[in-house]
Short mmCIF file of C-alpha atoms in Angstrom, two decimals:
data_model
loop_
_atom_site.label_atom_id
_atom_site.label_comp_id
_atom_site.label_asym_id
_atom_site.label_seq_id
_atom_site.Cartn_x
_atom_site.Cartn_y
_atom_site.Cartn_z
CA MET A 435 0.00 0.00 0.00
CA ARG A 436 2.80 2.41 0.91
CA LYS A 437 4.58 1.68 -2.38
CA THR A 438 1.37 2.34 -4.29
CA LEU A 439 0.85 5.68 -2.52
CA GLU A 440 4.43 6.72 -3.25
CA THR A 441 3.99 5.86 -6.93
CA ILE A 442 0.82 7.95 -7.03
CA GLU A 443 2.67 10.77 -5.29
CA ALA A 444 5.51 10.71 -7.83
CA ARG A 445 3.10 10.68 -10.77
CA GLY A 446 1.04 13.42 -9.14
CA LEU A 447 4.08 15.70 -8.92
CA VAL A 448 4.84 15.14 -12.59
CA VAL A 449 1.21 15.91 -13.46
CA LEU A 450 1.34 19.05 -11.29
CA LEU A 451 4.36 20.36 -13.21
CA LEU A 452 2.68 19.53 -16.51
CA MET A 453 -0.52 21.35 -15.46
CA LEU A 454 1.40 24.46 -14.41
CA LEU A 455 3.41 24.62 -17.62
CA VAL A 456 0.38 23.96 -19.84
CA ALA A 457 -1.50 26.80 -18.12
CA ASP A 458 1.49 29.11 -18.70
CA ALA A 459 1.71 28.05 -22.34
CA ALA A 460 -2.02 28.70 -22.80
CA PHE A 461 -1.71 32.25 -21.43
CA ILE A 462 1.34 32.92 -23.60
CA VAL A 463 -0.45 31.68 -26.74
CA LEU A 464 -3.51 33.79 -25.90
CA HIS A 465 -1.25 36.81 -25.36
CA LEU A 466 0.40 36.31 -28.73
CA GLY A 467 -2.98 35.91 -30.38
CA VAL A 468 -4.28 39.14 -28.85
CA THR A 469 -1.09 41.00 -29.76
CA VAL A 470 -0.93 39.81 -33.37
CA THR A 471 -4.64 40.27 -34.13
CA GLY A 472 -5.03 43.53 -32.24
CA SER A 473 -7.92 42.06 -30.25
CA LYS A 474 -9.51 44.15 -27.53
CA ALA A 475 -9.14 41.26 -25.05
CA TYR A 476 -6.19 43.10 -23.47
CA LEU A 477 -6.64 41.32 -20.13
CA PHE A 478 -5.01 38.26 -21.69
CA ARG A 479 -1.74 40.12 -22.30
CA VAL A 480 0.98 38.72 -20.06
CA TYR A 481 2.27 42.18 -19.14
CA GLU A 482 -1.13 43.80 -18.55
CA GLU A 483 -1.54 45.17 -15.01
CA GLY A 484 -4.50 43.38 -13.44
CA GLY A 485 -4.74 40.95 -16.36
CA PHE A 486 -5.54 37.26 -16.08
CA PRO A 487 -1.91 36.06 -16.44
CA GLU A 488 -0.81 38.45 -13.69
CA MET A 489 -3.59 37.26 -11.39
CA TYR A 490 -2.39 33.71 -12.03
CA GLN A 491 1.08 34.78 -10.90
CA TYR A 492 -0.37 36.11 -7.63
CA ILE A 493 -1.95 32.72 -7.03
CA LYS A 494 1.39 30.97 -7.59
CA TRP A 495 3.14 33.13 -4.99
CA LEU A 496 0.27 32.49 -2.58
CA TRP A 497 0.54 28.73 -3.16
CA ILE A 498 4.28 28.82 -2.42
CA VAL A 499 3.84 30.85 0.77
CA THR A 500 1.04 28.54 1.94
CA ALA A 501 3.11 25.40 1.24
CA LEU A 502 6.15 26.80 3.06
CA VAL A 503 4.08 27.90 6.06
CA TYR A 504 2.71 24.36 6.25
CA TYR A 505 6.23 22.95 5.99
CA VAL A 506 7.56 25.20 8.78
CA ALA A 507 4.62 24.32 11.03
CA LYS A 508 5.09 20.60 10.39
CA GLU A 509 8.89 20.37 10.48
CA ARG A 510 9.55 23.13 13.02
CA ASP A 511 12.36 24.42 10.79
CA LEU A 512 12.24 28.19 11.27
CA LEU A 513 15.05 28.84 8.79
CA TYR A 514 12.48 28.46 6.00
CA VAL A 515 10.73 31.57 7.35
CA HIS A 516 13.33 33.57 5.39
CA TRP A 517 12.08 31.94 2.19
CA ILE A 518 8.48 32.67 3.22
CA LEU A 519 9.41 36.35 3.57
CA LEU A 520 11.01 36.41 0.12
CA PHE A 521 8.02 34.84 -1.65
CA ALA A 522 5.62 37.01 0.37
CA TYR A 523 7.57 40.00 -0.93
CA PHE A 524 7.13 38.72 -4.50
CA LEU A 525 3.38 38.51 -3.88
CA VAL A 526 3.08 41.95 -2.31
CA ASP A 527 5.34 43.61 -4.87
CA ASP A 528 3.43 42.08 -7.78
CA ALA A 529 -0.03 42.73 -6.33
CA LEU A 530 0.63 46.31 -5.20
CA SER A 531 3.17 47.20 -7.91
CA ALA A 532 5.41 48.46 -5.10
CA HIS A 533 8.60 49.02 -7.08
CA GLU A 534 6.65 50.66 -9.94
CA ALA A 535 4.93 52.99 -7.47
CA PHE A 536 8.29 53.95 -5.99
CA GLY A 537 9.62 54.61 -9.48
CA ARG A 538 6.71 56.87 -10.33
CA PHE A 539 7.12 58.76 -7.05
CA VAL A 540 10.82 59.38 -7.65
CA GLU A 541 10.25 60.43 -11.26
CA ALA A 542 7.53 62.89 -10.22
CA ASN A 543 9.56 64.51 -7.46
CA TYR A 544 13.19 64.31 -8.53
CA ALA A 545 15.03 65.13 -11.74
CA PHE A 546 18.33 63.46 -12.59
CA SER A 547 20.15 62.20 -15.65
CA THR A 548 20.13 58.49 -16.43
CA PRO A 549 22.41 56.30 -18.57
CA PHE A 550 21.65 53.90 -21.43
CA ASN A 551 18.40 55.58 -22.52
CA LEU A 552 16.75 54.64 -19.21
CA GLU A 553 14.00 56.73 -17.65
CA PRO A 554 14.32 57.98 -14.04
CA HIS A 555 11.58 55.60 -12.93
CA ASP A 556 13.57 52.67 -14.36
CA VAL A 557 16.59 53.55 -12.20
CA ALA A 558 14.38 54.11 -9.13
CA GLU A 559 12.67 50.75 -9.62
CA LEU A 560 16.04 49.02 -9.91
CA LEU A 561 17.30 50.67 -6.71
CA PHE A 562 14.11 49.70 -4.85
CA SER A 563 14.40 46.07 -5.94
CA ALA A 564 18.13 45.97 -5.15
CA PHE A 565 17.65 47.43 -1.66
CA THR A 566 14.66 45.27 -0.69
CA GLY A 567 16.06 42.15 -2.30
CA GLY A 568 19.42 42.78 -0.64
CA LEU A 569 17.86 42.85 2.82
CA LEU A 570 15.98 39.61 2.19
CA LEU A 571 19.08 37.95 0.75
CA LEU A 572 21.05 38.91 3.86
CA GLY A 573 18.53 36.96 5.93
CA LEU A 574 18.79 34.02 3.54
CA GLY A 575 22.57 34.19 3.75
CA TRP A 576 22.45 34.00 7.54
CA ALA A 577 20.03 31.06 7.35
CA HIS A 578 22.29 29.31 4.84
CA VAL A 579 25.33 29.61 7.14
CA ASN A 580 23.36 28.20 10.07
CA GLY A 581 21.33 25.64 8.15
CA SER A 582 21.76 21.90 7.80
CA ARG A 583 23.34 20.31 4.73
CA GLN A 584 19.84 19.50 3.45
CA TYR A 585 18.69 23.09 3.98
CA LYS A 586 21.73 24.42 2.13
CA ALA A 587 21.12 22.12 -0.83
CA ARG A 588 17.48 23.17 -1.09
CA SER A 589 18.39 26.84 -0.72
CA ARG A 590 20.88 26.56 -3.56
CA ASP A 591 18.17 25.09 -5.78
CA LEU A 592 15.76 27.88 -4.89
CA LEU A 593 18.45 30.54 -5.39
CA VAL A 594 19.05 29.27 -8.92
CA LEU A 595 15.34 29.73 -9.62
CA VAL A 596 15.36 33.20 -8.01
CA ALA A 597 18.34 34.12 -10.21
CA ALA A 598 16.38 32.97 -13.27
CA LEU A 599 13.42 35.06 -12.12
CA ALA A 600 15.69 38.10 -11.69
CA LEU A 601 17.13 37.51 -15.17
CA PHE A 602 13.68 37.94 -16.68
CA GLY A 603 12.21 40.41 -14.18
CA ILE A 604 15.17 42.80 -13.94
CA ALA A 605 17.69 42.21 -16.73
CA VAL A 606 15.19 41.75 -19.57
CA ASP A 607 13.07 44.60 -18.17
CA LEU A 608 16.06 46.95 -18.36
CA VAL A 609 16.80 45.83 -21.92
CA ALA A 610 13.14 46.51 -22.80
CA SER A 611 13.43 50.01 -21.37
CA MET A 612 16.62 50.66 -23.32
CA ALA A 613 15.12 49.32 -26.55
CA GLY A 614 13.13 52.48 -27.01
CA ALA A 615 11.11 51.52 -30.08
CA GLU A 616 7.60 50.44 -29.19
CA GLY A 617 7.68 47.17 -31.15
CA LYS A 618 10.99 46.09 -29.62
CA SER A 619 9.81 47.09 -26.16
CA VAL A 620 6.64 44.99 -26.48
CA ALA A 621 8.69 42.00 -27.61
CA PHE A 622 11.01 42.30 -24.63
CA MET A 623 8.09 42.75 -22.21
CA THR A 624 6.55 39.58 -23.62
CA ILE A 625 9.80 37.67 -23.02
CA GLU A 626 10.10 39.14 -19.53
CA ASP A 627 6.64 38.26 -18.27
CA SER A 628 6.44 34.92 -20.06
CA GLY A 629 9.77 33.91 -18.55
CA GLU A 630 8.65 34.99 -15.08
CA MET A 631 5.51 32.85 -15.43
CA LEU A 632 7.49 29.73 -16.36
CA VAL A 633 10.05 30.21 -13.57
CA ALA A 634 7.29 30.78 -11.00
CA SER A 635 5.68 27.50 -12.06
CA LEU A 636 8.97 25.68 -11.51
CA MET A 637 9.15 27.29 -8.07
CA VAL A 638 5.65 26.09 -7.18
CA TRP A 639 6.52 22.57 -8.31
CA TYR A 640 9.81 22.53 -6.39
CA VAL A 641 8.26 23.75 -3.12
CA VAL A 642 5.34 21.30 -3.38
CA THR A 643 7.87 18.52 -4.03
CA LEU A 644 9.74 19.59 -0.90
CA VAL A 645 6.56 19.50 1.20
CA ALA A 646 5.43 16.19 -0.31
CA GLY A 647 8.82 14.67 0.48
CA SER A 648 8.55 15.72 4.11
CA ALA A 649 5.14 14.02 4.34
CA ARG A 650 6.59 10.56 3.56
CA PRO A 651 7.22 8.27 6.52
CA ARG A 652 10.68 8.57 8.03
CA VAL A 653 13.00 5.58 8.05
CA PRO A 654 13.22 4.05 11.55
CA SER A 655 16.61 3.94 13.19
CA GLY A 656 18.62 0.97 11.91
CA ALA A 657 16.34 0.39 8.92
CA ASP A 658 17.68 -0.27 5.46
CA PRO A 659 17.87 3.16 3.73
CA GLY A 660 16.99 1.50 0.45
CA THR A 661 13.49 0.54 1.62
CA PRO A 662 10.52 2.13 -0.17
CA ALA A 663 9.80 4.41 2.82
CA ASP A 664 12.97 6.37 2.11
CA ARG A 665 12.69 6.92 -1.60
CA LEU A 666 10.25 8.14 -4.18
CA VAL A 667 9.25 5.31 -6.47
CA GLU A 668 10.06 6.03 -10.09
CA VAL A 669 7.14 6.90 -12.32
CA GLY A 670 6.20 4.02 -14.56
#
C-alpha cells in the first residue's frame, strides 16, 4: 500500500508540473494571439496590469507561501521563514506594484540624468528592488550559514530559480526600457513576463515537491535506507 501511494505521489508531482506549464503556455499563446490580431481582449496580455496572467502569478506566490508555512509548522524548521518572507515580498510587490509605485514617485519629485536611454523611474525601480532584495538575501545568507546540509542544498536550488526570475524580471526589463522603439519594447516585455511565469511554475513545483517529500514516513533507526519508505518510487 505504501509503495502504491508513493507511486501515485511521484506521478502526481509530474502531473502538477505539466498542469502548471500547460497553463502558462495557454496564457502565452492567448497573449500572442491578442497582440498579433489587435484584439480588444487586453486582459489576456501577459504584461497587462490586473490581467488574467498576472492574477495567475499572484496565485502561484500564494501557493508557495502557503506550502512553506505548512512545511515550517510541520517540520519546526524556522530557517524556511526567510524563504516565506522572500516569496511574500514577490506577492506583495506584484499585487501592489510596489517598485513601480516607488519609481513613479521618484520620477515625479526628482530630476536626474540616467544612462543607457533609461527613464528615471527605471533607475528608481532598480534601486528599490536591489535594496529590498538585498535585505531579504542577507537573511537568507544567515540562514544558509546556520542551516543543515539539506537546507543548504534546497536553498541553492531555490536561489538558482530566483536568479532565473531576476534575469527575466530585472535584466530583460532593463533591456526593454533601453530598446526604445515600441515594437521592440513589447517584444522584450513579452519575453520578460512569459519567462517569469514559467520560472514561477517551476518554483511552485519545487516547493510542493519539498513538502510532499517531508510528508513521507521517516525511516526508523537501523532500517535499510533502500526501503521504499525512504525513496520516491520512479514513475512508470
